[in-house]
PDB file of C-alpha atoms in Angstrom:
ATOM      1  CA  THR A 276       0.000   0.000   0.000  1.00  0.00           C
ATOM      2  CA  TRP A 277       0.966   3.647  -0.256  1.00  0.00           C
ATOM      3  CA  GLU A 278       1.567   3.870   3.504  1.00  0.00           C
ATOM      4  CA  LYS A 279       3.892   0.873   3.473  1.00  0.00           C
ATOM      5  CA  ASN A 280       5.821   2.308   0.542  1.00  0.00           C
ATOM      6  CA  THR A 281       6.332   5.709   2.177  1.00  0.00           C
ATOM      7  CA  SER A 282       6.558   4.860   5.876  1.00  0.00           C
ATOM      8  CA  HIS A 283      10.331   5.297   5.744  1.00  0.00           C
ATOM      9  CA  LEU A 284       9.874   8.929   4.694  1.00  0.00           C
ATOM     10  CA  VAL A 285       7.945  10.166   7.706  1.00  0.00           C
ATOM     11  CA  ASN A 286       8.694   8.898  11.197  1.00  0.00           C
ATOM     12  CA  THR A 287       5.409   9.544  12.995  1.00  0.00           C
ATOM     13  CA  PRO A 288       3.792   7.828  15.987  1.00  0.00           C
ATOM     14  CA  ASP A 289       1.798   5.731  13.483  1.00  0.00           C
ATOM     15  CA  HIS A 290       5.082   4.435  12.078  1.00  0.00           C
ATOM     16  CA  GLY A 291       6.805   3.564  15.328  1.00  0.00           C
ATOM     17  CA  GLY A 292       8.449   6.888  16.175  1.00  0.00           C
ATOM     18  CA  ASP A 293       7.604  10.447  16.981  1.00  0.00           C
ATOM     19  CA  ALA A 294       7.446  13.296  14.484  1.00  0.00           C
ATOM     20  CA  ALA A 295      10.239  15.203  16.253  1.00  0.00           C
ATOM     21  CA  SER A 296      12.740  12.460  15.456  1.00  0.00           C
ATOM     22  CA  ALA A 297      11.972  12.393  11.720  1.00  0.00           C
ATOM     23  CA  ASP A 298      14.909  12.931   9.373  1.00  0.00           C
ATOM     24  CA  PRO A 299      14.405  16.529   8.154  1.00  0.00           C
ATOM     25  CA  ALA A 300      15.906  15.810   4.720  1.00  0.00           C
ATOM     26  CA  GLU A 301      13.561  12.860   4.159  1.00  0.00           C
ATOM     27  CA  ALA A 302      10.604  14.852   5.442  1.00  0.00           C
ATOM     28  CA  ASP A 303      11.490  17.689   3.038  1.00  0.00           C
ATOM     29  CA  ARG A 304      11.699  15.280   0.096  1.00  0.00           C
ATOM     30  CA  PHE A 305       8.345  13.783   1.003  1.00  0.00           C
ATOM     31  CA  ALA A 306       6.755  17.233   1.363  1.00  0.00           C
ATOM     32  CA  LEU A 307       8.104  18.314  -2.016  1.00  0.00           C
ATOM     33  CA  ALA A 308       6.866  15.153  -3.739  1.00  0.00           C
ATOM     34  CA  PHE A 309       3.457  15.461  -2.112  1.00  0.00           C
ATOM     35  CA  ALA A 310       3.203  19.152  -3.087  1.00  0.00           C
ATOM     36  CA  ARG A 311       4.072  18.346  -6.706  1.00  0.00           C
ATOM     37  CA  ILE A 312       1.380  15.672  -6.938  1.00  0.00           C
ATOM     38  CA  GLU A 313      -1.202  17.847  -5.185  1.00  0.00           C
ATOM     39  CA  ASN A 314      -0.485  20.827  -7.426  1.00  0.00           C
ATOM     40  CA  HIS A 315      -0.692  18.649 -10.531  1.00  0.00           C
ATOM     41  CA  TYR A 316      -4.229  17.671  -9.499  1.00  0.00           C
ATOM     42  CA  PHE A 317      -5.181  21.263  -8.615  1.00  0.00           C
ATOM     43  CA  PHE A 318      -3.876  22.525 -11.950  1.00  0.00           C
ATOM     44  CA  HIS A 319      -6.040  19.977 -13.756  1.00  0.00           C
ATOM     45  CA  ASP A 320      -9.147  20.551 -11.576  1.00  0.00           C
ATOM     46  CA  ALA A 321      -8.662  17.097 -10.030  1.00  0.00           C
ATOM     47  CA  PHE A 322      -9.473  15.625 -13.454  1.00  0.00           C
ATOM     48  CA  LEU A 323     -13.175  16.163 -12.768  1.00  0.00           C
ATOM     49  CA  ALA A 324     -15.960  17.782 -14.753  1.00  0.00           C
ATOM     50  CA  ASP A 325     -16.930  21.321 -13.769  1.00  0.00           C
ATOM     51  CA  ARG A 326     -19.417  20.380 -11.033  1.00  0.00           C
ATOM     52  CA  PRO A 327     -19.494  16.584 -10.679  1.00  0.00           C
ATOM     53  CA  LEU A 328     -20.926  16.463  -7.173  1.00  0.00           C
ATOM     54  CA  LEU A 329     -23.513  19.189  -7.655  1.00  0.00           C
ATOM     55  CA  ASP A 330     -24.534  17.872 -11.080  1.00  0.00           C
ATOM     56  CA  GLY A 331     -25.264  14.461  -9.563  1.00  0.00           C
ATOM     57  CA  MET A 332     -27.037  15.623  -6.404  1.00  0.00           C
ATOM     58  CA  ASP A 333     -30.463  14.492  -7.577  1.00  0.00           C
ATOM     59  CA  ALA A 334     -29.296  10.892  -7.123  1.00  0.00           C
ATOM     60  CA  ILE A 335     -28.525  11.332  -3.413  1.00  0.00           C
ATOM     61  CA  ALA A 336     -30.563  14.390  -2.364  1.00  0.00           C
ATOM     62  CA  HIS A 337     -32.879  12.185  -0.274  1.00  0.00           C
ATOM     63  CA  ILE A 338     -30.063  10.562   1.738  1.00  0.00           C
ATOM     64  CA  PRO A 339     -29.399  12.157   5.145  1.00  0.00           C
ATOM     65  CA  GLY A 340     -25.987  13.699   5.572  1.00  0.00           C
ATOM     66  CA  VAL A 341     -24.007  16.359   7.365  1.00  0.00           C
ATOM     67  CA  ILE A 342     -21.940  19.079   5.739  1.00  0.00           C
ATOM     68  CA  VAL A 343     -19.228  20.563   7.966  1.00  0.00           C
ATOM     69  CA  HIS A 344     -17.241  23.538   6.768  1.00  0.00           C
ATOM     70  CA  GLY A 345     -14.888  26.101   8.291  1.00  0.00           C
ATOM     71  CA  ARG A 346     -15.944  29.727   7.914  1.00  0.00           C
ATOM     72  CA  TYR A 347     -12.386  30.845   7.143  1.00  0.00           C
ATOM     73  CA  ASP A 348     -11.442  27.989   4.818  1.00  0.00           C
ATOM     74  CA  VAL A 349      -9.442  29.593   2.012  1.00  0.00           C
ATOM     75  CA  VAL A 350      -8.827  26.267   0.228  1.00  0.00           C
ATOM     76  CA  CYS A 351     -12.533  25.463  -0.246  1.00  0.00           C
ATOM     77  CA  PRO A 352     -14.662  28.622  -0.069  1.00  0.00           C
ATOM     78  CA  VAL A 353     -17.583  28.488   2.353  1.00  0.00           C
ATOM     79  CA  THR A 354     -19.927  29.370  -0.517  1.00  0.00           C
ATOM     80  CA  ASN A 355     -19.358  25.807  -1.767  1.00  0.00           C
ATOM     81  CA  ALA A 356     -20.939  24.439   1.417  1.00  0.00           C
ATOM     82  CA  PHE A 357     -23.960  26.724   1.068  1.00  0.00           C
ATOM     83  CA  GLU A 358     -24.418  25.720  -2.569  1.00  0.00           C
ATOM     84  CA  LEU A 359     -24.175  22.020  -1.685  1.00  0.00           C
ATOM     85  CA  ALA A 360     -26.653  22.426   1.181  1.00  0.00           C
ATOM     86  CA  ALA A 361     -29.126  24.187  -1.125  1.00  0.00           C
ATOM     87  CA  MET A 362     -29.079  21.171  -3.439  1.00  0.00           C
ATOM     88  CA  TRP A 363     -29.119  18.552  -0.645  1.00  0.00           C
ATOM     89  CA  PRO A 364     -32.351  18.986   1.331  1.00  0.00           C
ATOM     90  CA  ALA A 365     -31.747  15.909   3.510  1.00  0.00           C
ATOM     91  CA  ALA A 366     -28.415  17.267   4.786  1.00  0.00           C
ATOM     92  CA  GLU A 367     -27.616  19.463   7.764  1.00  0.00           C
ATOM     93  CA  LEU A 368     -25.103  22.260   7.319  1.00  0.00           C
ATOM     94  CA  HIS A 369     -22.722  23.222  10.122  1.00  0.00           C
ATOM     95  CA  ILE A 370     -20.355  26.137   9.624  1.00  0.00           C
ATOM     96  CA  SER A 371     -17.555  26.250  12.194  1.00  0.00           C
ATOM     97  CA  PRO A 372     -17.369  30.013  12.834  1.00  0.00           C
ATOM     98  CA  GLU A 373     -13.695  30.225  13.807  1.00  0.00           C
ATOM     99  CA  ALA A 374     -12.312  27.376  11.701  1.00  0.00           C
ATOM    100  CA  GLY A 375     -10.389  27.217   8.474  1.00  0.00           C
ATOM    101  CA  HIS A 376      -9.660  24.150   6.345  1.00  0.00           C
ATOM    102  CA  ALA A 377      -8.304  21.740   8.965  1.00  0.00           C
ATOM    103  CA  MET A 378     -10.578  19.046  10.352  1.00  0.00           C
ATOM    104  CA  ALA A 379      -8.596  19.179  13.605  1.00  0.00           C
ATOM    105  CA  GLU A 380      -9.947  22.598  14.531  1.00  0.00           C
ATOM    106  CA  PRO A 381     -12.052  22.149  17.696  1.00  0.00           C
ATOM    107  CA  MET A 382     -15.530  23.070  16.431  1.00  0.00           C
ATOM    108  CA  THR A 383     -15.031  21.242  13.129  1.00  0.00           C
ATOM    109  CA  THR A 384     -13.867  18.133  14.989  1.00  0.00           C
ATOM    110  CA  HIS A 385     -16.902  18.414  17.269  1.00  0.00           C
ATOM    111  CA  HIS A 386     -19.330  18.530  14.315  1.00  0.00           C
ATOM    112  CA  LEU A 387     -17.572  15.668  12.524  1.00  0.00           C
ATOM    113  CA  LEU A 388     -17.560  13.418  15.592  1.00  0.00           C
ATOM    114  CA  THR A 389     -21.185  14.237  16.388  1.00  0.00           C
ATOM    115  CA  ALA A 390     -22.223  13.381  12.818  1.00  0.00           C
ATOM    116  CA  THR A 391     -20.170  10.190  12.820  1.00  0.00           C
ATOM    117  CA  ASP A 392     -21.715   9.080  16.099  1.00  0.00           C
ATOM    118  CA  ARG A 393     -25.201   9.881  14.840  1.00  0.00           C
ATOM    119  CA  PHE A 394     -24.815   7.712  11.757  1.00  0.00           C
ATOM    120  CA  ARG A 395     -23.191   4.841  13.645  1.00  0.00           C
ATOM    121  CA  PRO A 396     -25.230   1.650  13.095  1.00  0.00           C
ATOM    122  CA  ASP A 397     -25.572   0.955  16.820  1.00  0.00           C
ATOM    123  CA  ALA A 398     -26.601   4.527  17.726  1.00  0.00           C
TER     124      ALA A 398
END
């Protein structure tokens, strides 16, 4: 798998070490490679049609869901979440008022965990 092939590049707790002990040169090489791949996808609009999710919403509009978005996300504008919510009547929209793009921001994490727990089969 990808993780097995790259575990030597980043020494994190998941890979038997802590992030502070990672080899900085290897970490830099990994970061550069990751950035190149990510930018290639961004440049090519992730190889997707203009609005693939929104154009297909009629197929899943009836399925319950939760949309969680950070108010200050500069990677994915918050207007995207409002547009998705308008086309997905069975979904709840939660905007984390102080959050950006990271899922680890406290209010975003709260909304994600709450939604995950709610949709858990044994809930």
